């Protein structure tokens, strides 16, 4: 009985010490706990509010973009101007889409220089998605074939031709055409062969690549039975890599145009 009594006393003392310790800790650090709790609530409210604001902005931009599309579809509408005006005040993603449509309209109207400028504006917009920026680079490159050098286009597009790139085959096609135009037949053949070998190539792109390879092959060395190399008389290509020094431009060489653009 006495032992139980003592145990109860010790338990009460221990509980009292715990309460006193907790009270002392609260007296000392309670203000910080309250501050942290208030901060968490404030940050959470700010995040929720910001997300709601962004959602509202995106919804407004979506509606405005739809209205711009409807207006641009009207007969006699200045499509390029409509999309250019929309892009000025739109969020980055919608602005990029609008500028792509502006550039396409300018291309259709024959204003190639303005179209190139519009595409390059998207390509240089760090706020836009990479996939849209890359597409704009390729679209601009398509228009620049024959207007700038192969080496310039290679500097713009060569990084987009890798196996994991979304627009690799359109980029390869543009560079292949540019190389062919400057009689860089080896480089051109490499690009078109990569298109043929790529299982993701669309039938149209692959068919055009086959046609270009058929045009290129007479200009590149072919192995003979004695393992020597013989080059056709009209071959003037000595390039061995995709990026090479520019050869004189043959203005009589046929210029192949890209008829199937990546969307």
XYZ file of C-alpha atoms in Angstrom:
263
model
C 0.000 0.000 0.000
C 2.797 2.350 0.954
C 4.709 1.407 -2.212
C 1.672 2.197 -4.378
C 1.218 5.515 -2.582
C 4.827 6.507 -3.270
C 4.490 5.462 -6.920
C 1.415 7.682 -7.273
C 3.282 10.615 -5.734
C 6.234 10.173 -8.105
C 3.845 9.957 -11.069
C 2.102 13.179 -10.052
C 5.434 14.924 -9.574
C 6.603 13.690 -12.994
C 3.380 14.872 -14.632
C 3.716 18.226 -12.924
C 7.292 18.589 -14.134
C 6.186 17.794 -17.682
C 3.433 20.393 -17.486
C 5.823 22.951 -16.044
C 8.402 22.156 -18.741
C 5.814 22.435 -21.478
C 4.593 25.729 -20.065
C 8.132 27.068 -19.926
C 8.773 25.963 -23.500
C 5.557 27.591 -24.635
C 6.356 30.789 -22.744
C 9.760 30.865 -24.432
C 8.960 29.671 -27.967
C 5.196 29.998 -28.315
C 5.405 33.282 -30.202
C 7.590 31.608 -32.850
C 5.173 28.712 -33.218
C 2.336 31.161 -33.766
C 4.439 33.096 -36.275
C 5.260 29.961 -38.249
C 1.608 28.931 -38.291
C 0.555 32.370 -39.527
C 3.273 32.267 -42.217
C 2.113 28.865 -43.441
C -1.461 30.107 -43.700
C -0.336 33.270 -45.511
C 1.869 31.396 -47.997
C -0.858 28.845 -48.673
C -3.386 31.610 -49.278
C -0.969 33.411 -51.609
C -0.290 30.251 -53.628
C -3.988 29.459 -53.927
C -4.717 33.049 -54.922
C -1.917 33.102 -57.519
C -3.071 29.819 -59.021
C -6.606 31.148 -59.250
C -5.329 34.329 -60.915
C -3.273 32.365 -63.451
C -6.222 30.111 -64.184
C -8.436 33.131 -64.805
C -5.782 34.721 -67.034
C -5.403 31.517 -69.057
C -9.168 31.250 -69.473
C -9.400 34.867 -70.639
C -6.528 34.328 -73.095
C -8.180 31.190 -74.441
C -11.429 33.030 -75.108
C -9.590 35.958 -76.705
C -7.592 33.597 -78.944
C -10.789 31.889 -80.068
C -12.301 35.274 -80.890
C -9.178 36.209 -82.869
C -9.489 32.973 -84.849
C -13.130 33.709 -85.653
C -12.297 37.270 -86.704
C -9.361 36.115 -88.841
C -11.586 33.615 -90.645
C -13.911 36.349 -91.900
C -13.754 37.118 -95.607
C -11.435 40.029 -96.334
C -9.947 40.032 -92.837
C -6.335 41.146 -92.395
C -5.366 37.866 -90.762
C -1.738 38.736 -90.068
C -2.664 42.037 -88.412
C -5.320 40.370 -86.247
C -2.900 37.800 -84.885
C -0.117 40.365 -84.476
C -2.395 42.591 -82.401
C -3.541 39.661 -80.258
C 0.047 38.524 -79.650
C 1.110 41.889 -78.236
C -0.914 41.507 -75.036
C -1.271 37.740 -74.775
C 0.520 35.337 -72.401
C 3.681 33.771 -73.838
C 2.111 30.509 -75.002
C -0.839 32.100 -76.803
C 1.402 34.867 -78.159
C 3.656 32.245 -79.748
C 0.685 30.466 -81.339
C -0.661 33.755 -82.660
C 2.698 34.753 -84.140
C 3.011 31.374 -85.853
C -0.361 32.003 -87.499
C 0.640 35.567 -88.310
C 3.785 34.277 -90.039
C 1.813 31.644 -91.959
C -0.583 34.346 -93.180
C 2.311 36.556 -94.260
C 3.841 33.624 -96.142
C 0.571 33.004 -97.970
C 0.382 36.699 -98.843
C 3.902 36.562 -100.287
C 5.524 38.792 -97.660
C 8.348 36.361 -96.982
C 10.677 38.783 -95.191
C 7.960 39.731 -92.691
C 7.075 36.058 -92.241
C 10.692 35.187 -91.457
C 10.806 38.023 -88.916
C 7.627 36.743 -87.242
C 8.975 33.197 -87.047
C 12.281 34.426 -85.660
C 10.431 36.402 -83.001
C 8.838 33.180 -81.758
C 12.152 31.317 -81.975
C 13.764 33.940 -79.763
C 10.941 34.118 -77.201
C 12.311 32.494 -74.038
C 8.840 32.539 -72.493
C 7.413 30.233 -75.165
C 7.538 26.443 -75.049
C 10.657 24.919 -76.600
C 8.609 22.841 -79.026
C 7.015 26.018 -80.452
C 10.340 27.834 -80.601
C 11.936 24.915 -82.454
C 9.030 24.742 -84.891
C 9.377 28.461 -85.579
C 13.099 27.998 -86.264
C 12.342 25.286 -88.821
C 9.577 27.334 -90.459
C 11.952 30.272 -90.776
C 14.647 27.945 -92.109
C 12.288 26.666 -94.803
C 11.802 30.219 -96.053
C 15.513 30.991 -95.790
C 16.640 28.193 -98.134
C 18.149 30.051 -101.096
C 18.166 33.332 -99.154
C 20.996 32.494 -96.786
C 23.916 30.076 -96.745
C 23.824 26.431 -95.771
C 26.304 27.145 -92.978
C 23.974 29.784 -91.529
C 21.058 27.351 -91.589
C 23.205 24.614 -90.063
C 23.994 26.956 -87.187
C 20.277 27.467 -86.630
C 18.941 23.946 -87.144
C 21.660 21.313 -86.772
C 20.930 20.883 -83.056
C 17.321 19.978 -83.934
C 18.271 16.978 -86.103
C 19.249 14.631 -83.255
C 17.393 11.335 -82.668
C 15.396 12.641 -79.705
C 14.290 15.943 -81.233
C 10.575 16.361 -81.958
C 11.093 18.148 -85.295
C 14.193 16.239 -86.411
C 12.915 15.164 -89.838
C 11.638 18.598 -90.950
C 14.980 20.039 -89.771
C 16.887 17.360 -91.697
C 14.842 18.064 -94.809
C 15.511 21.808 -94.676
C 19.245 21.269 -94.188
C 19.316 18.610 -96.889
C 17.718 21.003 -99.377
C 20.098 23.804 -98.408
C 23.108 21.508 -98.763
C 21.892 20.226 -102.143
C 21.409 23.768 -103.410
C 25.057 24.550 -102.608
C 26.244 21.267 -104.164
C 27.181 19.822 -100.766
C 25.977 16.461 -101.956
C 27.535 14.276 -99.276
C 26.028 16.366 -96.481
C 22.672 16.482 -98.243
C 22.619 12.717 -98.680
C 23.354 12.176 -94.980
C 20.305 14.206 -93.981
C 17.958 12.526 -96.457
C 19.238 9.058 -95.567
C 18.554 9.797 -91.889
C 14.969 10.623 -92.842
C 14.606 7.359 -94.773
C 16.076 5.348 -91.893
C 13.916 7.014 -89.224
C 10.894 4.772 -88.473
C 8.903 7.814 -87.333
C 9.159 9.566 -90.718
C 5.814 10.276 -92.334
C 5.249 8.719 -95.786
C 5.327 12.098 -97.520
C 8.627 13.160 -95.980
C 10.174 9.739 -96.628
C 9.053 9.754 -100.271
C 10.599 13.178 -100.831
C 13.812 11.973 -99.206
C 13.948 9.034 -101.630
C 13.511 11.429 -104.559
C 16.306 13.664 -103.300
C 18.641 10.710 -102.769
C 18.012 9.665 -106.370
C 18.960 13.179 -107.503
C 22.056 13.267 -105.291
C 23.539 9.827 -105.978
C 24.919 10.664 -109.439
C 27.004 13.395 -107.798
C 28.678 11.334 -105.058
C 31.535 8.808 -105.329
C 30.569 5.172 -105.847
C 32.738 2.143 -105.140
C 34.116 0.248 -108.165
C 35.083 -3.469 -108.243
C 38.777 -2.646 -107.712
C 37.794 -0.648 -104.591
C 38.720 2.629 -106.221
C 36.308 5.563 -106.224
C 34.917 7.148 -109.304
C 32.963 10.384 -109.356
C 30.538 11.401 -112.047
C 31.676 14.219 -114.300
C 29.205 16.756 -112.891
C 30.154 16.084 -109.296
C 31.698 19.066 -107.544
C 31.117 18.040 -103.939
C 34.007 17.278 -101.635
C 32.277 17.744 -98.287
C 32.437 14.859 -95.817
C 30.389 16.222 -92.912
C 27.042 17.968 -92.446
C 28.771 21.293 -91.684
C 31.361 22.265 -94.285
C 32.797 25.235 -96.128
C 30.367 26.684 -98.651
C 30.873 25.712 -102.278
C 29.864 28.085 -105.131
C 26.107 28.139 -105.539
C 24.857 26.476 -108.712
C 21.969 28.696 -109.721
C 20.875 26.138 -112.329
C 20.391 23.386 -109.761
C 16.729 22.574 -109.212
C 15.350 23.948 -105.982
C 13.164 21.479 -104.140
C 10.507 23.060 -102.009
C 9.075 21.532 -98.839
C 5.415 20.784 -99.520
C 4.568 19.147 -96.225
C 5.249 21.347 -93.247
C 5.227 20.085 -89.662
C 2.312 21.434 -87.727
